[in-house]
């Protein structure tokens, strides 16, 4: 982990923002089947957290996980190919939007099961520490996950075994369409306190604040301090899922969305840079994503005959069902 890097943080939030916008274009064009859960507005959380982690540290994400994968260092071209279901994707087109993984950069996977990623990361970090590796991890989840039993079990085991996991709650105020006030009794930080875990709230729209809070927590965890929770208060600018672009669900007042957009993490971080530096980063990101789109669309789709491949670690090929 290095010190603050304003230009690097800006590049990450800008990359995630433009990646998501290009991905939405590909959804509209029919190249990404089934839609995506856009991360627009929450870029500061992934960027700040992952900037405070080392290259060998581990991450798990959510169904809204593109930002987590990109912020940890995955190749945008292979990530976009994965969303398009191409064999050139991170996972040969088999993971798609909600299950993308890149073990080479420490991303153990996004996860479509709400609250499940915390348990996966807790086990993975525990195993690596038992092996003697100086590794910590960060797992992302939304406010809608804080009542899920699997996540609370992960809190318990991480605290009991003092596993150095940072539980990052991306509190964007809504579990799909349910306001957090109508779904969460007590407080999110209070759940951490019940397991003896320190908890810190941070402005999730400010990448540098997120990075500072995460860096302090990571330092304590590496020193043997056990797990911690960070509640990053953020806001989702776009739809829960791109299907909303067609059905236009009415659950957030327009003035609320407009007010939240005035605190845009891309603008907040961009305003910290000289204009010429910001312009250079913007141009580099655009070139990267233009190449990523070309790469993704050029890749072949998987052969249906290989649908049962990779089910077993041993390489065993599953037999097809009988007629």
Tab-separated table of C-alpha atoms in Angstrom:
chain	number	residue	atom	x	y	z
A	1	UNK	CA	0.000	0.000	0.000
A	2	UNK	CA	1.303	3.435	-0.926
A	3	UNK	CA	0.319	6.948	0.145
A	4	UNK	CA	-2.535	9.028	-1.300
A	5	UNK	CA	-2.535	9.264	-5.085
A	6	UNK	CA	-5.161	11.813	-6.188
A	7	UNK	CA	-4.657	11.154	-9.902
A	8	UNK	CA	-4.758	7.398	-9.394
A	9	UNK	CA	-7.988	7.635	-7.419
A	10	UNK	CA	-9.499	9.841	-10.096
A	11	UNK	CA	-8.518	7.394	-12.810
A	12	UNK	CA	-10.233	4.580	-10.925
A	13	UNK	CA	-13.523	6.408	-10.358
A	14	UNK	CA	-13.506	7.715	-13.928
A	15	UNK	CA	-12.740	4.262	-15.317
A	16	UNK	CA	-15.593	2.678	-13.364
A	17	UNK	CA	-18.016	5.455	-14.365
A	18	UNK	CA	-17.239	5.218	-18.071
A	19	UNK	CA	-17.105	1.409	-17.970
A	20	UNK	CA	-20.623	1.318	-16.562
A	21	UNK	CA	-21.884	3.833	-19.101
A	22	UNK	CA	-20.390	1.845	-21.967
A	23	UNK	CA	-21.828	-1.356	-20.496
A	24	UNK	CA	-25.313	0.192	-20.401
A	25	UNK	CA	-24.895	1.054	-24.096
A	26	UNK	CA	-24.082	-2.598	-24.781
A	27	UNK	CA	-27.133	-3.700	-22.795
A	28	UNK	CA	-29.281	-1.423	-24.944
A	29	UNK	CA	-27.640	-2.830	-28.086
A	30	UNK	CA	-28.396	-6.398	-27.042
A	31	UNK	CA	-24.731	-7.360	-26.659
A	32	UNK	CA	-25.044	-7.868	-22.887
A	33	UNK	CA	-27.948	-10.230	-22.301
A	34	UNK	CA	-30.017	-9.925	-19.139
A	35	UNK	CA	-28.898	-6.451	-18.123
A	36	UNK	CA	-26.655	-5.254	-15.307
A	37	UNK	CA	-26.824	-3.603	-11.884
A	38	UNK	CA	-25.082	-0.245	-12.524
A	39	UNK	CA	-22.544	1.034	-9.983
A	40	UNK	CA	-22.995	4.666	-11.055
A	41	UNK	CA	-22.631	7.003	-8.082
A	42	UNK	CA	-20.886	4.535	-5.790
A	43	UNK	CA	-17.466	4.588	-7.481
A	44	UNK	CA	-15.770	6.345	-4.568
A	45	UNK	CA	-16.289	3.350	-2.296
A	46	UNK	CA	-14.604	0.722	-4.457
A	47	UNK	CA	-11.837	3.114	-5.484
A	48	UNK	CA	-11.051	4.240	-1.939
A	49	UNK	CA	-11.150	0.789	-0.382
A	50	UNK	CA	-9.062	-0.950	-3.025
A	51	UNK	CA	-6.486	1.870	-3.076
A	52	UNK	CA	-5.715	1.007	0.558
A	53	UNK	CA	-5.211	-2.700	-0.104
A	54	UNK	CA	-2.055	-4.428	-1.234
A	55	UNK	CA	-1.762	-6.423	-4.457
A	56	UNK	CA	-1.925	-9.717	-2.553
A	57	UNK	CA	-4.988	-8.812	-0.518
A	58	UNK	CA	-8.371	-10.352	-1.290
A	59	UNK	CA	-11.761	-8.923	-2.257
A	60	UNK	CA	-15.280	-10.234	-2.726
A	61	UNK	CA	-18.143	-8.207	-4.147
A	62	UNK	CA	-21.837	-8.092	-4.842
A	63	UNK	CA	-24.299	-8.320	-7.705
A	64	UNK	CA	-23.386	-4.626	-8.230
A	65	UNK	CA	-19.767	-5.633	-8.447
A	66	UNK	CA	-18.123	-4.259	-11.601
A	67	UNK	CA	-16.539	-1.409	-9.637
A	68	UNK	CA	-15.005	-3.751	-7.077
A	69	UNK	CA	-13.431	-5.926	-9.771
A	70	UNK	CA	-12.046	-2.963	-11.726
A	71	UNK	CA	-10.784	-1.093	-8.660
A	72	UNK	CA	-8.754	-4.134	-7.592
A	73	UNK	CA	-6.997	-4.137	-10.954
A	74	UNK	CA	-8.823	-6.462	-13.337
A	75	UNK	CA	-8.429	-5.852	-17.072
A	76	UNK	CA	-11.402	-3.744	-18.302
A	77	UNK	CA	-11.316	-5.419	-21.717
A	78	UNK	CA	-11.602	-8.931	-20.314
A	79	UNK	CA	-14.199	-7.732	-17.796
A	80	UNK	CA	-16.341	-6.258	-20.572
A	81	UNK	CA	-15.927	-9.426	-22.617
A	82	UNK	CA	-17.178	-11.353	-19.599
A	83	UNK	CA	-20.304	-9.211	-19.438
A	84	UNK	CA	-20.847	-9.907	-23.137
A	85	UNK	CA	-20.574	-13.660	-22.528
A	86	UNK	CA	-17.454	-14.144	-24.662
A	87	UNK	CA	-14.787	-16.797	-24.178
A	88	UNK	CA	-12.188	-14.003	-23.980
A	89	UNK	CA	-13.773	-12.812	-20.724
A	90	UNK	CA	-12.269	-13.118	-17.258
A	91	UNK	CA	-14.184	-16.349	-16.714
A	92	UNK	CA	-14.609	-17.530	-20.301
A	93	UNK	CA	-18.005	-15.850	-20.459
A	94	UNK	CA	-19.455	-18.150	-17.798
A	95	UNK	CA	-19.601	-15.725	-14.867
A	96	UNK	CA	-21.178	-12.728	-16.502
A	97	UNK	CA	-22.035	-9.533	-14.688
A	98	UNK	CA	-22.845	-10.959	-11.253
A	99	UNK	CA	-20.144	-13.626	-10.879
A	100	UNK	CA	-16.997	-12.098	-12.379
A	101	UNK	CA	-13.740	-13.102	-10.697
A	102	UNK	CA	-10.038	-12.539	-11.257
A	103	UNK	CA	-7.902	-14.553	-8.874
A	104	UNK	CA	-4.770	-13.013	-10.357
A	105	UNK	CA	-5.549	-9.668	-8.717
A	106	UNK	CA	-7.189	-11.092	-5.606
A	107	UNK	CA	-10.846	-10.826	-6.670
A	108	UNK	CA	-12.475	-14.030	-5.472
A	109	UNK	CA	-15.673	-13.085	-7.196
A	110	UNK	CA	-18.754	-10.967	-7.298
A	111	UNK	CA	-21.740	-12.777	-5.827
A	112	UNK	CA	-25.418	-12.623	-6.701
A	113	UNK	CA	-26.519	-14.019	-3.323
A	114	UNK	CA	-27.146	-11.070	-1.013
A	115	UNK	CA	-24.774	-11.229	1.963
A	116	UNK	CA	-22.960	-14.386	0.844
A	117	UNK	CA	-19.630	-12.874	-0.166
A	118	UNK	CA	-18.631	-12.067	3.416
A	119	UNK	CA	-18.573	-15.719	4.410
A	120	UNK	CA	-16.502	-16.654	1.362
A	121	UNK	CA	-13.926	-13.987	2.115
A	122	UNK	CA	-13.758	-14.772	5.812
A	123	UNK	CA	-12.939	-18.397	5.040
A	124	UNK	CA	-10.430	-17.491	2.345
A	125	UNK	CA	-8.535	-14.985	4.504
A	126	UNK	CA	-8.553	-17.357	7.472
A	127	UNK	CA	-7.076	-20.120	5.321
A	128	UNK	CA	-4.384	-17.855	3.907
A	129	UNK	CA	-3.425	-16.587	7.360
A	130	UNK	CA	-3.192	-20.157	8.633
A	131	UNK	CA	-0.755	-20.751	5.791
A	132	UNK	CA	1.347	-17.877	7.050
A	133	UNK	CA	0.461	-15.269	4.423
A	134	UNK	CA	0.317	-11.608	5.471
A	135	UNK	CA	-3.037	-11.026	3.827
A	136	UNK	CA	-6.148	-9.039	4.685
A	137	UNK	CA	-9.434	-8.820	2.828
A	138	UNK	CA	-12.321	-6.492	2.090
A	139	UNK	CA	-15.831	-7.696	1.360
A	140	UNK	CA	-18.522	-5.401	-0.009
A	141	UNK	CA	-22.241	-5.652	0.719
A	142	UNK	CA	-25.235	-3.345	0.630
A	143	UNK	CA	-27.553	-2.112	3.354
A	144	UNK	CA	-30.024	-4.746	2.184
A	145	UNK	CA	-27.635	-7.484	3.355
A	146	UNK	CA	-27.285	-6.456	6.998
A	147	UNK	CA	-30.209	-8.640	8.091
A	148	UNK	CA	-29.001	-11.733	6.243
A	149	UNK	CA	-28.000	-14.629	8.471
A	150	UNK	CA	-25.026	-15.641	6.359
A	151	UNK	CA	-23.439	-12.209	6.731
A	152	UNK	CA	-24.037	-12.148	10.484
A	153	UNK	CA	-22.468	-15.603	10.751
A	154	UNK	CA	-19.432	-14.233	8.931
A	155	UNK	CA	-19.284	-11.352	11.440
A	156	UNK	CA	-19.331	-13.893	14.265
A	157	UNK	CA	-16.612	-16.178	12.926
A	158	UNK	CA	-14.367	-13.303	11.825
A	159	UNK	CA	-14.615	-11.743	15.287
A	160	UNK	CA	-14.233	-15.063	17.116
A	161	UNK	CA	-11.171	-16.095	15.113
A	162	UNK	CA	-9.850	-12.528	14.706
A	163	UNK	CA	-9.772	-12.827	10.922
A	164	UNK	CA	-8.535	-9.568	9.327
A	165	UNK	CA	-11.568	-8.844	7.157
A	166	UNK	CA	-12.908	-5.375	6.469
A	167	UNK	CA	-16.681	-5.571	6.100
A	168	UNK	CA	-17.636	-2.682	3.819
A	169	UNK	CA	-21.318	-1.756	3.834
A	170	UNK	CA	-22.208	0.319	0.788
A	171	UNK	CA	-25.260	2.004	2.280
A	172	UNK	CA	-26.935	3.578	-0.741
A	173	UNK	CA	-30.212	3.995	1.106
A	174	UNK	CA	-32.220	1.370	-0.766
A	175	UNK	CA	-32.443	-2.412	-0.888
A	176	UNK	CA	-33.734	-2.546	-4.459
A	177	UNK	CA	-36.744	-0.262	-3.856
A	178	UNK	CA	-37.041	-0.563	-0.053
A	179	UNK	CA	-35.694	2.458	1.877
A	180	UNK	CA	-33.218	1.462	4.561
A	181	UNK	CA	-35.385	3.133	7.200
A	182	UNK	CA	-38.142	0.639	6.502
A	183	UNK	CA	-35.929	-2.436	6.553
A	184	UNK	CA	-33.189	-2.016	9.156
A	185	UNK	CA	-33.986	-1.845	12.865
A	186	UNK	CA	-31.291	-0.221	14.960
A	187	UNK	CA	-28.123	0.789	13.146
A	188	UNK	CA	-25.668	-0.859	10.803
A	189	UNK	CA	-22.762	0.043	13.078
A	190	UNK	CA	-24.676	-1.499	15.971
A	191	UNK	CA	-24.534	-4.880	14.288
A	192	UNK	CA	-20.748	-4.719	14.326
A	193	UNK	CA	-20.751	-3.689	17.995
A	194	UNK	CA	-22.762	-6.797	18.867
A	195	UNK	CA	-19.775	-8.888	17.748
A	196	UNK	CA	-17.143	-6.647	19.315
A	197	UNK	CA	-16.031	-5.214	15.971
A	198	UNK	CA	-15.021	-1.561	15.611
A	199	UNK	CA	-17.199	0.340	13.127
A	200	UNK	CA	-16.569	3.588	11.272
A	201	UNK	CA	-18.940	5.634	9.117
A	202	UNK	CA	-17.495	7.508	6.139
A	203	UNK	CA	-18.687	9.708	3.298
A	204	UNK	CA	-18.708	7.185	0.472
A	205	UNK	CA	-18.867	9.936	-2.139
A	206	UNK	CA	-15.336	11.099	-1.271
A	207	UNK	CA	-12.731	8.592	-2.509
A	208	UNK	CA	-9.948	10.093	-0.421
A	209	UNK	CA	-11.953	9.884	2.794
A	210	UNK	CA	-12.809	6.262	2.040
A	211	UNK	CA	-9.173	5.501	1.352
A	212	UNK	CA	-8.011	7.137	4.596
A	213	UNK	CA	-10.525	5.265	6.745
A	214	UNK	CA	-9.714	1.988	5.003
A	215	UNK	CA	-5.958	2.487	5.298
A	216	UNK	CA	-6.260	3.030	9.043
A	217	UNK	CA	-8.430	-0.077	9.431
A	218	UNK	CA	-6.087	-2.184	7.294
A	219	UNK	CA	-3.102	-1.105	9.405
A	220	UNK	CA	-4.896	-2.151	12.578
A	221	UNK	CA	-5.918	-5.483	11.060
A	222	UNK	CA	-2.396	-6.272	9.864
A	223	UNK	CA	-1.215	-5.612	13.407
A	224	UNK	CA	-3.581	-8.268	14.743
A	225	UNK	CA	-6.561	-6.103	15.534
A	226	UNK	CA	-9.189	-8.405	14.036
A	227	UNK	CA	-12.095	-7.531	11.714
A	228	UNK	CA	-13.704	-4.125	11.342
A	229	UNK	CA	-16.748	-2.642	9.634
A	230	UNK	CA	-16.913	0.481	7.501
A	231	UNK	CA	-20.283	1.963	6.626
A	232	UNK	CA	-19.786	3.984	3.446
A	233	UNK	CA	-22.776	6.256	2.983
A	234	UNK	CA	-23.295	6.563	-0.717
A	235	UNK	CA	-26.033	6.848	-3.332
A	236	UNK	CA	-26.943	4.921	-6.441
A	237	UNK	CA	-27.434	7.436	-9.274
A	238	UNK	CA	-29.003	5.012	-11.731
A	239	UNK	CA	-31.411	2.083	-11.635
A	240	UNK	CA	-31.161	-0.887	-9.306
A	241	UNK	CA	-31.056	-2.892	-12.540
A	242	UNK	CA	-31.206	-1.775	-16.144
A	243	UNK	CA	-34.705	-3.233	-16.488
A	244	UNK	CA	-35.823	-0.050	-14.720
A	245	UNK	CA	-34.889	1.918	-17.820
A	246	UNK	CA	-37.958	0.367	-19.408
A	247	UNK	CA	-40.433	-0.037	-16.556
A	248	UNK	CA	-39.580	3.277	-14.817
A	249	UNK	CA	-40.264	2.276	-11.215
A	250	UNK	CA	-41.294	5.221	-9.052
A	251	UNK	CA	-39.746	4.838	-5.599
A	252	UNK	CA	-37.242	7.717	-5.279
A	253	UNK	CA	-38.328	11.360	-5.424
A	254	UNK	CA	-36.654	13.117	-8.400
A	255	UNK	CA	-35.444	15.899	-6.116
A	256	UNK	CA	-33.685	13.333	-3.915
A	257	UNK	CA	-31.819	11.898	-6.887
A	258	UNK	CA	-30.937	15.384	-8.162
A	259	UNK	CA	-29.576	16.403	-4.765
A	260	UNK	CA	-27.462	13.252	-4.528
A	261	UNK	CA	-26.021	13.826	-7.993
A	262	UNK	CA	-24.570	17.124	-6.797
A	263	UNK	CA	-22.132	15.062	-4.736
A	264	UNK	CA	-20.648	13.049	-7.561
A	265	UNK	CA	-17.488	11.112	-6.563
A	266	UNK	CA	-16.030	11.575	-10.046
A	267	UNK	CA	-16.394	15.346	-9.810
A	268	UNK	CA	-15.259	15.480	-6.187
A	269	UNK	CA	-12.019	13.691	-7.011
A	270	UNK	CA	-11.583	15.381	-10.386
A	271	UNK	CA	-11.741	18.818	-8.810
A	272	UNK	CA	-8.594	17.974	-6.845
A	273	UNK	CA	-6.505	17.731	-10.009
A	274	UNK	CA	-5.069	20.340	-12.358
A	275	UNK	CA	-7.184	20.620	-15.501
A	276	UNK	CA	-4.461	19.237	-17.756
A	277	UNK	CA	-3.948	16.164	-15.550
A	278	UNK	CA	-7.669	15.498	-15.453
A	279	UNK	CA	-7.945	15.848	-19.235
A	280	UNK	CA	-5.065	13.426	-19.758
A	281	UNK	CA	-6.669	10.849	-17.468
A	282	UNK	CA	-10.028	11.265	-19.236
A	283	UNK	CA	-8.417	10.719	-22.633
A	284	UNK	CA	-6.538	7.627	-21.442
A	285	UNK	CA	-9.723	6.144	-19.951
A	286	UNK	CA	-11.665	6.759	-23.170
A	287	UNK	CA	-8.966	5.060	-25.224
A	288	UNK	CA	-8.854	2.122	-22.819
A	289	UNK	CA	-12.603	1.605	-22.981
A	290	UNK	CA	-12.830	2.045	-26.742
A	291	UNK	CA	-10.274	-0.750	-27.052
A	292	UNK	CA	-12.182	-2.768	-24.442
A	293	UNK	CA	-15.419	-2.570	-26.423
A	294	UNK	CA	-13.635	-3.669	-29.602
A	295	UNK	CA	-11.985	-6.549	-27.763
A	296	UNK	CA	-15.225	-7.680	-26.145
A	297	UNK	CA	-17.274	-7.659	-29.338
A	298	UNK	CA	-14.545	-9.424	-31.310
A	299	UNK	CA	-14.464	-12.392	-28.963
A	300	UNK	CA	-16.332	-15.586	-29.848
A	301	UNK	CA	-19.285	-16.860	-27.866
A	302	UNK	CA	-18.815	-20.147	-25.983
A	303	UNK	CA	-19.574	-23.371	-27.838
A	304	UNK	CA	-22.786	-24.824	-26.336
A	305	UNK	CA	-21.130	-28.252	-26.457
A	306	UNK	CA	-18.777	-27.080	-23.677
A	307	UNK	CA	-21.582	-26.028	-21.316
A	308	UNK	CA	-20.736	-28.729	-18.779
A	309	UNK	CA	-16.979	-28.109	-18.815
A	310	UNK	CA	-15.238	-26.720	-15.708
A	311	UNK	CA	-17.795	-28.130	-13.278
A	312	UNK	CA	-15.119	-30.159	-11.487
A	313	UNK	CA	-11.677	-29.046	-10.335
A	314	UNK	CA	-10.284	-32.430	-11.375
A	315	UNK	CA	-11.223	-31.745	-14.993
A	316	UNK	CA	-13.834	-34.492	-15.014
A	317	UNK	CA	-16.404	-33.836	-17.740
A	318	UNK	CA	-19.999	-34.220	-16.647
A	319	UNK	CA	-22.153	-36.497	-18.776
A	320	UNK	CA	-25.316	-35.172	-20.322
A	321	UNK	CA	-28.691	-36.229	-18.967
A	322	UNK	CA	-30.475	-39.170	-20.449
A	323	UNK	CA	-33.548	-38.819	-22.625
